[in-house]
Structures are given as C-alpha cells and as structure tokens.
mmCIF file of C-alpha atoms in Angstrom:
data_model
loop_
_atom_site.group_PDB
_atom_site.id
_atom_site.type_symbol
_atom_site.label_atom_id
_atom_site.label_comp_id
_atom_site.label_asym_id
_atom_site.label_seq_id
_atom_site.Cartn_x
_atom_site.Cartn_y
_atom_site.Cartn_z
ATOM 1 C CA MET S 190 0.000 0.000 0.000
ATOM 2 C CA ALA S 191 1.385 3.380 -0.967
ATOM 3 C CA PRO S 192 2.053 5.715 1.902
ATOM 4 C CA LYS S 193 -0.552 8.479 2.552
ATOM 5 C CA SER S 194 0.442 11.870 1.289
ATOM 6 C CA PRO S 195 0.665 14.497 4.003
ATOM 7 C CA ALA S 196 -2.207 17.001 4.364
ATOM 8 C CA CYS S 197 -1.776 20.198 2.388
ATOM 9 C CA PRO S 198 -0.482 22.978 4.605
ATOM 10 C CA VAL S 199 -2.975 25.778 5.309
ATOM 11 C CA ASP S 200 -2.392 28.848 3.215
ATOM 12 C CA VAL S 201 -1.770 31.312 6.041
ATOM 13 C CA GLU S 202 -1.907 34.356 3.797
ATOM 14 C CA THR S 203 -5.253 33.266 2.335
ATOM 15 C CA GLN S 204 -6.655 32.764 5.838
ATOM 16 C CA ARG S 205 -5.465 36.179 6.949
ATOM 17 C CA ALA S 206 -6.981 37.791 3.894
ATOM 18 C CA ALA S 207 -10.305 36.023 4.516
ATOM 19 C CA TRP S 208 -10.428 37.198 8.135
ATOM 20 C CA ALA S 209 -9.453 40.725 7.133
ATOM 21 C CA GLY S 210 -12.252 40.777 4.588
ATOM 22 C CA PHE S 211 -14.754 39.470 7.117
ATOM 23 C CA THR S 212 -13.660 42.070 9.666
ATOM 24 C CA ARG S 213 -14.082 44.893 7.132
ATOM 25 C CA VAL S 214 -17.541 43.705 6.175
ATOM 26 C CA PHE S 215 -18.548 43.273 9.826
ATOM 27 C CA LEU S 216 -17.295 46.694 10.889
ATOM 28 C CA THR S 217 -18.882 48.335 7.862
ATOM 29 C CA ALA S 218 -22.191 46.659 8.698
ATOM 30 C CA VAL S 219 -21.936 47.788 12.325
ATOM 31 C CA VAL S 220 -21.198 51.377 11.294
ATOM 32 C CA LEU S 221 -24.024 51.411 8.759
ATOM 33 C CA LEU S 222 -26.444 49.904 11.278
ATOM 34 C CA GLY S 223 -25.402 52.465 13.880
ATOM 35 C CA LEU S 224 -25.846 55.321 11.427
ATOM 36 C CA ALA S 225 -29.218 53.935 10.401
ATOM 37 C CA ILE S 226 -30.329 53.778 14.054
ATOM 38 C CA ILE S 227 -29.066 57.307 14.724
ATOM 39 C CA GLY S 228 -30.813 58.510 11.573
ATOM 40 C CA ALA S 229 -34.076 56.803 12.482
ATOM 41 C CA VAL S 230 -34.037 58.189 16.020
ATOM 42 C CA ALA S 231 -33.129 61.653 14.710
ATOM 43 C CA SER S 232 -35.969 61.487 12.189
ATOM 44 C CA LEU S 233 -38.557 60.427 14.772
ATOM 45 C CA ASP S 234 -37.085 62.932 17.293
ATOM 46 C CA PRO S 235 -38.517 61.280 20.446
ATOM 47 C CA TYR S 236 -37.231 64.018 22.767
ATOM 48 C CA GLY S 237 -38.147 66.983 20.594
ATOM 49 C CA LEU S 238 -34.690 68.334 19.815
ATOM 50 C CA ARG S 239 -36.201 70.160 16.840
ATOM 51 C CA ALA S 240 -39.101 71.566 18.863
ATOM 52 C CA GLY S 241 -39.379 75.328 18.770
ATOM 53 C CA PRO S 242 -41.855 78.185 18.273
ATOM 54 C CA GLY S 243 -42.609 77.021 14.729
ATOM 55 C CA HIS S 244 -42.146 73.319 15.349
ATOM 56 C CA PRO S 245 -44.308 71.853 18.135
ATOM 57 C CA PRO S 246 -43.150 68.751 20.013
ATOM 58 C CA GLY S 247 -44.305 65.341 18.894
ATOM 59 C CA PRO S 248 -46.158 62.719 20.951
ATOM 60 C CA ILE S 249 -44.948 62.539 24.572
ATOM 61 C CA MET S 250 -44.110 58.851 25.013
ATOM 62 C CA ASP S 251 -41.464 58.733 27.747
ATOM 63 C CA THR S 252 -42.993 58.855 31.224
ATOM 64 C CA ASN S 253 -39.739 60.222 32.668
ATOM 65 C CA GLN S 254 -40.661 63.892 32.830
ATOM 66 C CA ARG S 255 -37.038 64.954 33.032
ATOM 67 C CA LEU S 256 -36.620 63.558 29.509
ATOM 68 C CA SER S 257 -40.029 64.495 28.104
ATOM 69 C CA TYR S 258 -40.636 68.034 29.341
ATOM 70 C CA PRO S 259 -37.719 69.882 27.684
ATOM 71 C CA GLN S 260 -39.452 69.512 24.302
ATOM 72 C CA ILE S 261 -42.616 71.106 25.720
ATOM 73 C CA ALA S 262 -40.493 73.914 27.142
ATOM 74 C CA ARG S 263 -38.971 74.470 23.682
ATOM 75 C CA GLY S 264 -42.060 74.176 21.494
ATOM 76 C CA GLY S 265 -45.814 74.260 21.436
ATOM 77 C CA PRO S 266 -48.306 77.131 21.535
ATOM 78 C CA PHE S 267 -47.706 77.961 25.201
ATOM 79 C CA ASP S 268 -47.118 81.360 26.745
ATOM 80 C CA ALA S 269 -47.490 80.239 30.390
ATOM 81 C CA ALA S 270 -46.340 77.332 32.512
ATOM 82 C CA VAL S 271 -46.548 75.681 35.927
ATOM 83 C CA PHE S 272 -43.290 74.687 37.629
ATOM 84 C CA GLY S 273 -43.029 72.606 40.776
ATOM 85 C CA THR S 274 -43.142 69.040 42.025
ATOM 86 C CA SER S 275 -45.892 66.426 42.136
ATOM 87 C CA THR S 276 -47.865 68.705 44.488
ATOM 88 C CA ALA S 277 -48.526 70.959 41.465
ATOM 89 C CA ARG S 278 -48.957 68.284 38.785
ATOM 90 C CA LEU S 279 -52.730 68.027 39.083
ATOM 91 C CA LEU S 280 -53.323 71.675 38.152
ATOM 92 C CA ASP S 281 -55.017 71.274 34.789
ATOM 93 C CA PRO S 282 -53.756 73.673 32.096
ATOM 94 C CA VAL S 283 -57.250 73.791 30.591
ATOM 95 C CA ALA S 284 -58.608 75.244 33.857
ATOM 96 C CA LEU S 285 -55.620 77.585 34.179
ATOM 97 C CA ASP S 286 -56.131 78.825 30.608
ATOM 98 C CA ALA S 287 -59.709 79.747 31.394
ATOM 99 C CA ALA S 288 -58.807 81.382 34.719
ATOM 100 C CA PHE S 289 -55.896 83.504 33.516
ATOM 101 C CA ASP S 290 -56.472 83.932 29.764
ATOM 102 C CA ALA S 291 -53.208 82.253 28.788
ATOM 103 C CA ARG S 292 -51.961 79.019 27.184
ATOM 104 C CA PHE S 293 -50.515 76.960 30.037
ATOM 105 C CA ALA S 294 -48.287 73.926 30.050
ATOM 106 C CA ASN S 295 -47.900 71.991 33.285
ATOM 107 C CA LEU S 296 -44.173 71.319 33.688
ATOM 108 C CA ALA S 297 -44.222 70.259 37.339
ATOM 109 C CA VAL S 298 -41.955 67.233 37.800
ATOM 110 C CA ASN S 299 -42.271 64.534 40.445
ATOM 111 C CA ALA S 300 -39.745 65.080 43.273
ATOM 112 C CA ALA S 301 -37.963 67.787 41.283
ATOM 113 C CA THR S 302 -35.287 69.709 43.151
ATOM 114 C CA PRO S 303 -35.281 73.512 42.986
ATOM 115 C CA ASP S 304 -32.330 73.321 40.598
ATOM 116 C CA GLU S 305 -34.217 70.988 38.244
ATOM 117 C CA GLN S 306 -37.282 73.244 38.323
ATOM 118 C CA ILE S 307 -35.148 76.287 37.616
ATOM 119 C CA ARG S 308 -33.393 74.611 34.665
ATOM 120 C CA LEU S 309 -36.753 73.773 33.105
ATOM 121 C CA ALA S 310 -38.109 77.275 33.746
ATOM 122 C CA GLU S 311 -35.020 78.866 32.195
ATOM 123 C CA LEU S 312 -35.483 76.732 29.083
ATOM 124 C CA PHE S 313 -39.147 77.763 28.846
ATOM 125 C CA LEU S 314 -38.363 81.453 29.281
ATOM 126 C CA ALA S 315 -35.647 81.321 26.616
ATOM 127 C CA HIS S 316 -37.944 80.097 23.844
ATOM 128 C CA ARG S 317 -41.047 82.327 23.842
ATOM 129 C CA PRO S 318 -42.720 85.528 24.974
ATOM 130 C CA VAL S 319 -44.174 84.671 28.373
ATOM 131 C CA LYS S 320 -47.580 85.804 29.593
ATOM 132 C CA ALA S 321 -47.731 83.992 32.966
ATOM 133 C CA VAL S 322 -45.756 81.692 35.250
ATOM 134 C CA LEU S 323 -46.871 79.738 38.288
ATOM 135 C CA PHE S 324 -44.368 78.344 40.769
ATOM 136 C CA GLY S 325 -45.711 75.760 43.190
ATOM 137 C CA LEU S 326 -43.349 75.743 46.167
ATOM 138 C CA ASP S 327 -42.545 73.008 48.659
ATOM 139 C CA THR S 328 -40.163 73.112 51.618
ATOM 140 C CA THR S 329 -37.216 71.991 49.456
ATOM 141 C CA TRP S 330 -37.031 75.649 48.444
ATOM 142 C CA CYS S 331 -36.533 76.533 52.114
ATOM 143 C CA ALA S 332 -33.661 74.079 52.745
ATOM 144 C CA ALA S 333 -30.250 75.353 53.809
ATOM 145 C CA ASP S 334 -28.545 72.814 51.544
ATOM 146 C CA PRO S 335 -31.030 71.585 48.922
ATOM 147 C CA PRO S 336 -29.837 68.714 46.719
ATOM 148 C CA ALA S 337 -29.072 69.559 43.098
ATOM 149 C CA ARG S 338 -30.374 66.253 41.772
ATOM 150 C CA THR S 339 -32.348 63.191 42.770
ATOM 151 C CA ALA S 340 -31.661 59.576 41.836
ATOM 152 C CA ASN S 341 -33.673 60.108 38.648
ATOM 153 C CA ALA S 342 -31.735 60.617 35.429
ATOM 154 C CA PHE S 343 -31.410 64.304 34.532
ATOM 155 C CA PRO S 344 -29.701 64.754 31.129
ATOM 156 C CA ASP S 345 -28.216 68.244 31.364
ATOM 157 C CA TRP S 346 -27.590 68.371 27.610
ATOM 158 C CA LEU S 347 -31.354 68.261 26.970
ATOM 159 C CA TYR S 348 -31.691 71.550 28.868
ATOM 160 C CA GLU S 349 -29.105 73.449 26.859
ATOM 161 C CA ALA S 350 -30.537 76.064 24.534
ATOM 162 C CA GLY S 351 -29.591 74.282 21.312
ATOM 163 C CA ALA S 352 -28.979 70.791 22.698
ATOM 164 C CA PRO S 353 -25.675 70.503 20.723
ATOM 165 C CA TRP S 354 -24.798 67.006 19.577
ATOM 166 C CA GLY S 355 -28.137 65.875 20.933
ATOM 167 C CA VAL S 356 -28.676 63.573 17.961
ATOM 168 C CA LEU S 357 -25.677 61.517 19.042
ATOM 169 C CA ARG S 358 -26.338 61.782 22.770
ATOM 170 C CA GLN S 359 -29.878 60.495 22.512
ATOM 171 C CA ALA S 360 -28.766 57.308 20.726
ATOM 172 C CA SER S 361 -29.425 54.665 23.380
ATOM 173 C CA LEU S 362 -31.591 51.609 23.846
ATOM 174 C CA ARG S 363 -34.147 53.724 25.719
ATOM 175 C CA SER S 364 -34.323 56.371 23.010
ATOM 176 C CA VAL S 365 -34.645 53.718 20.303
ATOM 177 C CA THR S 366 -37.586 52.224 22.212
ATOM 178 C CA ILE S 367 -39.220 55.622 22.720
ATOM 179 C CA ALA S 368 -38.576 56.523 19.071
ATOM 180 C CA ALA S 369 -40.398 53.357 17.992
ATOM 181 C CA GLN S 370 -43.314 54.248 20.257
ATOM 182 C CA THR S 371 -43.283 57.789 18.838
ATOM 183 C CA GLY S 372 -43.542 56.375 15.333
ATOM 184 C CA LEU S 373 -46.484 54.205 16.345
ATOM 185 C CA ALA S 374 -48.205 57.186 17.972
ATOM 186 C CA ARG S 375 -47.817 59.254 14.813
ATOM 187 C CA LEU S 376 -49.447 56.421 12.875
ATOM 188 C CA GLY S 377 -52.314 56.337 15.365
ATOM 189 C CA LEU S 378 -51.290 52.912 16.654
ATOM 190 C CA ALA S 379 -50.304 54.025 20.183
ATOM 191 C CA ARG S 380 -51.517 56.650 22.634
ATOM 192 C CA PRO S 381 -49.194 59.339 24.036
ATOM 193 C CA ARG S 382 -48.298 58.793 27.688
ATOM 194 C CA ILE S 383 -48.693 62.476 28.597
ATOM 195 C CA ARG S 384 -50.860 65.213 27.095
ATOM 196 C CA PRO S 385 -49.098 67.688 24.765
ATOM 197 C CA ASP S 386 -49.391 70.341 27.504
ATOM 198 C CA GLY S 387 -47.573 68.119 30.021
ATOM 199 C CA TYR S 388 -50.656 67.259 32.054
ATOM 200 C CA ALA S 389 -51.283 63.754 33.377
ATOM 201 C CA VAL S 390 -53.307 62.438 36.284
ATOM 202 C CA PHE S 391 -50.741 60.375 38.175
ATOM 203 C CA THR S 392 -52.957 59.563 41.156
ATOM 204 C CA PRO S 393 -55.233 56.491 41.119
ATOM 205 C CA PRO S 394 -58.762 56.779 39.723
ATOM 206 C CA ASP S 395 -60.976 58.543 42.221
ATOM 207 C CA ALA S 396 -63.390 55.586 42.176
ATOM 208 C CA LEU S 397 -60.660 53.542 43.877
ATOM 209 C CA TYR S 398 -60.241 55.962 46.778
ATOM 210 C CA ASP S 399 -60.009 54.108 50.088
ATOM 211 C CA PRO S 400 -60.252 56.454 53.108
ATOM 212 C CA VAL S 401 -58.746 53.912 55.513
ATOM 213 C CA ARG S 402 -55.734 53.331 53.299
ATOM 214 C CA ALA S 403 -55.385 57.067 52.636
ATOM 215 C CA ARG S 404 -55.409 57.797 56.363
ATOM 216 C CA ALA S 405 -52.622 55.270 56.906
ATOM 217 C CA HIS S 406 -50.541 56.882 54.125
ATOM 218 C CA ILE S 407 -51.137 60.331 55.575
ATOM 219 C CA ARG S 408 -49.931 59.311 59.024
ATOM 220 C CA ALA S 409 -46.932 57.486 57.557
ATOM 221 C CA GLY S 410 -45.935 60.641 55.664
ATOM 222 C CA ALA S 411 -45.940 62.906 58.699
ATOM 223 C CA PRO S 412 -42.436 64.160 59.595
ATOM 224 C CA ASP S 413 -40.781 63.121 62.820
ATOM 225 C CA PRO S 414 -41.216 66.074 65.231
ATOM 226 C CA ALA S 415 -37.919 65.168 66.870
ATOM 227 C CA ALA S 416 -36.002 65.347 63.569
ATOM 228 C CA PRO S 417 -33.485 68.213 63.368
ATOM 229 C CA ALA S 418 -34.538 71.250 61.342
ATOM 230 C CA ASP S 419 -32.644 74.178 59.883
ATOM 231 C CA ARG S 420 -32.604 77.315 62.010
ATOM 232 C CA PRO S 421 -35.029 80.053 60.880
ATOM 233 C CA ASP S 422 -32.083 82.329 60.059
ATOM 234 C CA ALA S 423 -30.096 79.686 58.138
ATOM 235 C CA PRO S 424 -29.453 80.413 54.442
ATOM 236 C CA MET S 425 -32.067 79.567 51.816
ATOM 237 C CA PRO S 426 -29.960 79.515 48.646
ATOM 238 C CA ALA S 427 -32.742 78.259 46.384
ATOM 239 C CA LEU S 428 -34.780 81.381 47.116
ATOM 240 C CA ALA S 429 -31.956 83.572 45.838
ATOM 241 C CA ARG S 430 -32.218 81.694 42.542
ATOM 242 C CA LEU S 431 -36.007 82.120 42.554
ATOM 243 C CA ASP S 432 -35.411 85.851 42.998
ATOM 244 C CA ALA S 433 -33.110 85.885 39.968
ATOM 245 C CA LEU S 434 -35.540 83.806 37.917
ATOM 246 C CA LEU S 435 -38.512 86.086 38.623
ATOM 247 C CA ARG S 436 -36.332 88.981 37.536
ATOM 248 C CA ARG S 437 -36.092 87.349 34.097
ATOM 249 C CA VAL S 438 -39.859 87.062 33.659
ATOM 250 C CA PRO S 439 -41.148 89.976 31.529
ATOM 251 C CA ALA S 440 -42.431 92.878 33.593
ATOM 252 C CA GLY S 441 -45.953 92.669 32.186
ATOM 253 C CA ALA S 442 -46.329 88.922 32.747
ATOM 254 C CA LEU S 443 -48.436 87.461 35.539
ATOM 255 C CA LYS S 444 -46.261 85.960 38.268
ATOM 256 C CA LEU S 445 -47.930 83.536 40.659
ATOM 257 C CA VAL S 446 -46.066 81.861 43.518
ATOM 258 C CA ALA S 447 -47.956 79.439 45.732
ATOM 259 C CA PHE S 448 -47.021 77.273 48.696
ATOM 260 C CA MET S 449 -48.892 74.094 47.842
ATOM 261 C CA PRO S 450 -51.525 72.617 50.196
ATOM 262 C CA VAL S 451 -49.971 69.478 51.615
ATOM 263 C CA HIS S 452 -51.882 67.765 54.414
ATOM 264 C CA ALA S 453 -51.587 69.465 57.802
ATOM 265 C CA ALA S 454 -49.805 66.355 59.095
ATOM 266 C CA ALA S 455 -46.903 67.088 56.726
ATOM 267 C CA GLN S 456 -46.575 70.719 57.769
ATOM 268 C CA GLY S 457 -44.236 72.068 60.412
ATOM 269 C CA PRO S 458 -46.398 72.681 63.497
ATOM 270 C CA PRO S 459 -46.284 76.268 64.824
ATOM 271 C CA GLY S 460 -43.645 76.773 67.487
ATOM 272 C CA THR S 461 -41.533 73.792 66.401
ATOM 273 C CA PRO S 462 -38.169 74.207 64.625
ATOM 274 C CA ALA S 463 -39.766 73.046 61.363
ATOM 275 C CA GLY S 464 -42.682 75.415 61.839
ATOM 276 C CA ARG S 465 -40.443 78.393 62.535
ATOM 277 C CA ARG S 466 -38.369 77.541 59.471
ATOM 278 C CA GLU S 467 -41.465 77.427 57.267
ATOM 279 C CA THR S 468 -42.646 80.775 58.652
ATOM 280 C CA ALA S 469 -39.272 82.366 57.910
ATOM 281 C CA CYS S 470 -39.292 80.887 54.409
ATOM 282 C CA LYS S 471 -42.752 82.244 53.643
ATOM 283 C CA ALA S 472 -41.719 85.690 54.831
ATOM 284 C CA ARG S 473 -38.689 85.597 52.540
ATOM 285 C CA VAL S 474 -40.758 84.459 49.557
ATOM 286 C CA ALA S 475 -43.286 87.219 50.245
ATOM 287 C CA GLU S 476 -40.457 89.754 50.179
ATOM 288 C CA ILE S 477 -39.149 88.364 46.883
ATOM 289 C CA GLY S 478 -42.633 88.336 45.395
ATOM 290 C CA SER S 479 -43.290 91.932 46.405
ATOM 291 C CA ARG S 480 -40.036 92.992 44.776
ATOM 292 C CA HIS S 481 -41.086 91.499 41.433
ATOM 293 C CA GLY S 482 -44.803 92.272 41.431
ATOM 294 C CA ALA S 483 -45.797 88.662 42.046
ATOM 295 C CA VAL S 484 -48.880 87.321 43.756
ATOM 296 C CA VAL S 485 -47.749 85.022 46.580
ATOM 297 C CA VAL S 486 -50.393 82.709 48.024
ATOM 298 C CA ASP S 487 -50.016 80.362 50.984
ATOM 299 C CA PHE S 488 -52.071 77.165 50.893
ATOM 300 C CA ARG S 489 -49.587 75.371 53.166
ATOM 301 C CA MET S 490 -51.422 76.025 56.417
ATOM 302 C CA PRO S 491 -54.006 74.262 58.574
ATOM 303 C CA SER S 492 -57.291 74.861 56.785
ATOM 304 C CA PRO S 493 -60.634 73.210 56.007
ATOM 305 C CA VAL S 494 -58.832 71.582 53.066
ATOM 306 C CA THR S 495 -55.542 70.472 54.611
ATOM 307 C CA THR S 496 -56.999 69.116 57.864
ATOM 308 C CA GLN S 497 -59.476 66.801 56.142
ATOM 309 C CA ASP S 498 -58.075 63.346 55.395
ATOM 310 C CA ARG S 499 -60.710 62.756 52.720
ATOM 311 C CA ASN S 500 -59.051 65.378 50.520
ATOM 312 C CA TYR S 501 -55.779 63.435 50.257
ATOM 313 C CA TRP S 502 -54.287 60.228 48.906
ATOM 314 C CA ASP S 503 -51.300 60.627 51.223
ATOM 315 C CA ALA S 504 -49.607 63.398 53.166
ATOM 316 C CA LEU S 505 -48.549 65.295 50.024
ATOM 317 C CA HIS S 506 -51.015 64.526 47.254
ATOM 318 C CA TYR S 507 -54.522 65.926 47.185
ATOM 319 C CA ARG S 508 -57.425 64.652 45.109
ATOM 320 C CA LEU S 509 -58.657 66.155 41.831
ATOM 321 C CA PRO S 510 -61.445 68.334 43.315
ATOM 322 C CA VAL S 511 -58.807 70.066 45.458
ATOM 323 C CA ALA S 512 -56.754 70.790 42.335
ATOM 324 C CA ALA S 513 -59.760 72.466 40.739
ATOM 325 C CA ARG S 514 -60.294 74.541 43.880
ATOM 326 C CA ILE S 515 -56.639 75.686 43.899
ATOM 327 C CA VAL S 516 -57.052 77.144 40.410
ATOM 328 C CA ALA S 517 -60.242 78.937 41.421
ATOM 329 C CA ASP S 518 -58.628 80.222 44.615
ATOM 330 C CA LEU S 519 -55.582 81.513 42.747
ATOM 331 C CA LYS S 520 -57.897 83.467 40.464
ATOM 332 C CA ALA S 521 -59.744 84.855 43.491
ATOM 333 C CA ALA S 522 -56.488 85.790 45.233
ATOM 334 C CA LEU S 523 -55.325 87.624 42.130
ATOM 335 C CA GLY S 524 -58.636 89.461 41.835
ATOM 336 C CA THR S 525 -59.128 90.493 45.464
ATOM 337 C CA GLY S 526 -55.658 90.521 46.977
ATOM 338 C CA ALA S 527 -57.279 89.388 50.219
ATOM 339 C CA ASP S 528 -57.133 86.229 52.311
ATOM 340 C CA ASP S 529 -59.791 83.605 51.718
ATOM 341 C CA PRO S 530 -62.808 84.201 54.005
ATOM 342 C CA ASP S 531 -63.077 80.434 54.568
ATOM 343 C CA GLY S 532 -59.449 80.227 55.689
ATOM 344 C CA ILE S 533 -58.243 78.136 52.720
ATOM 345 C CA TYR S 534 -55.360 80.458 51.806
ATOM 346 C CA ARG S 535 -53.554 83.637 52.753
ATOM 347 C CA VAL S 536 -52.233 86.247 50.337
ATOM 348 C CA LEU S 537 -48.642 86.976 51.348
ATOM 349 C CA ALA S 538 -47.877 89.445 48.554
ATOM 350 C CA HIS S 539 -49.918 91.244 45.905
ATOM 351 C CA PRO S 540 -48.913 93.989 43.472
#
C-alpha cells in the first residue's frame, strides 16, 4: 500500500486575507447599522430636539418627565407654565387657561429639586414671549442645603438652549424604544403617555379611593417632630435663585407663587423648629414676590382643606377636586388681593 500523502499545509496568507475581509464587512455593517439607528431616532425625534416656536413637540411617550418636558419647554403654543413638584402636577392647564387667559403647560416634575425646576423654567423662558408663570413651592425651596439632583436621570444636555450634539447623545436603547413608540403614535397605533401640555393624572382613579388606606398613608408621611430642622435664620440659597428667575420674567407677565396645600400632618407645626423655618421661608418668599410684582399665596397652612383626610391620597397629594379649587382660589387671590374668608389660603404678597 502506498504511503498516505501528508495534508496540504494551510495557506496562512489566504486565511489572513479572509479574516481581514470578514472584519471589514462586519465593521462596515456595524457602522451602517449604527448610522441607520441614529438617523431613524433623529428622524422620529422622540425628545423633541427640533421643537421650537414654529415646530411643536411630537407625541410625549417617555414617562420620565425629566426627559419628556424639555421639548414642551422648547415648542408648542404655550405662553405660560406651571413649575413645581408632584404637588402641582394636578393643576389642569385647561382650567388655568380659562382662569388667567393664557396658554398653560404643566411642567411640574415629580420630586424635582429647585435646581431641576429652575433649569426647566429657564429653558421655557428662553424660547417664547411669556404671559404667565406659576411656581408651586414646597419646603425643598426653604432648605439650607437643597440637593441639586435626585436619583432620577437628569440629562443636562437636553436643557441646553440648542442641545448641541443631541442627535448623538440620545442614541441609546431607551431612546430607540421611545422613538419606535413615537412612530407608532404618529401612525395612530399608540396613545401618548402624557398630554401635549404636560398634564397627566398620576394619582389612582378617584373611584378607587379608600379612606382607611389614605389615612394610613397620611400618618406614615408625617415628619418626625424630633427630627433636626434648619434654624429660621439659616441660608435659603434656592430662594436667591427664585429671585433671579422672577427677575427674568417679563415685567408685564403674571407671576404667581404658591405654597402648595400638603396635608396638615406634613406641615411644620407652629412653634416647632420646622414650623419656625417654614414661617421664615414664607416671609422671605413674600419679600421676593413683592419685589417682582408677584402674587404670593399660601395654601400650606391648617385649613378646612388640609386638615381633612378625605381630601388626600397621602400626606402630600390631594385629590382632583382640590386641584380644581386651587385654580379657582388663585384666580380669586389675584382678583381680590385678600385672604380667603373660609381660611383656605392667605395672600402673602400682591402687586
């Protein structure tokens, strides 16, 4: 039997060339796919980078307000806006439009810090003539050292005037998902998560209200009276920024500043360190408001609204009828300049 011939040696150069060709094709495909994704996201514009006075924002699909609201601040037919936290989110722009003859957007953000609220307000003011602003204040504005951010993502680049390089920065798995949902919404195959004016009812349906459960949430949300509190004369740096922000609002615009009506259990009781701090904060806000011709209204006080558990889901969040009453009371406070005869609010400053 003839001996077996040895196997042919592998052509190393041919193998290298094959791998080099495969690598080029693979990298080219990756680059093209990436560019296609960036192009698709840019075309669908899920975060409204192209929004402006002549280009309204598209469907609001991302429930993260810190990502969704900058496009409302840039575009849309609005000349007025609400800024604050979840305690101001239930103020319906439709009711505010009727009360104050303006086109409101509600840009109050859950758990927003003063810095986050200010960034959003600055963006709004930079993109349109403004007819009215409403700031709903909580005690974070009174803190001696308020946090700049929460644990929620806050993309600073979205709040820059022109959002430079935003097309590249928004390329992520989340933005691709939201872009797809935006495309479906434009085709009528999906519903926007938030109204074009920023309004959404985030509390449960009123038909599901359980007074026993609400009472438990209210008591659980009450602050510890033994917890340390800032001294009444301690700095309130956020209020200095509010002062500067009100200075930027056009002189003829309506300026409303309101301490929101959290449940009495969440308020600082009179005579306690927290109570004295709140009193000092309100006095400082009243001074700032007077300086800028603002109407300053205090709903954060024991009243027929804030002492009734049935008006609240928890210590901070009131029910929809209370929201409607706040709008009506703000209109009354503006018109009369006087405290509410039923003790619902006090007018701390009036032009």
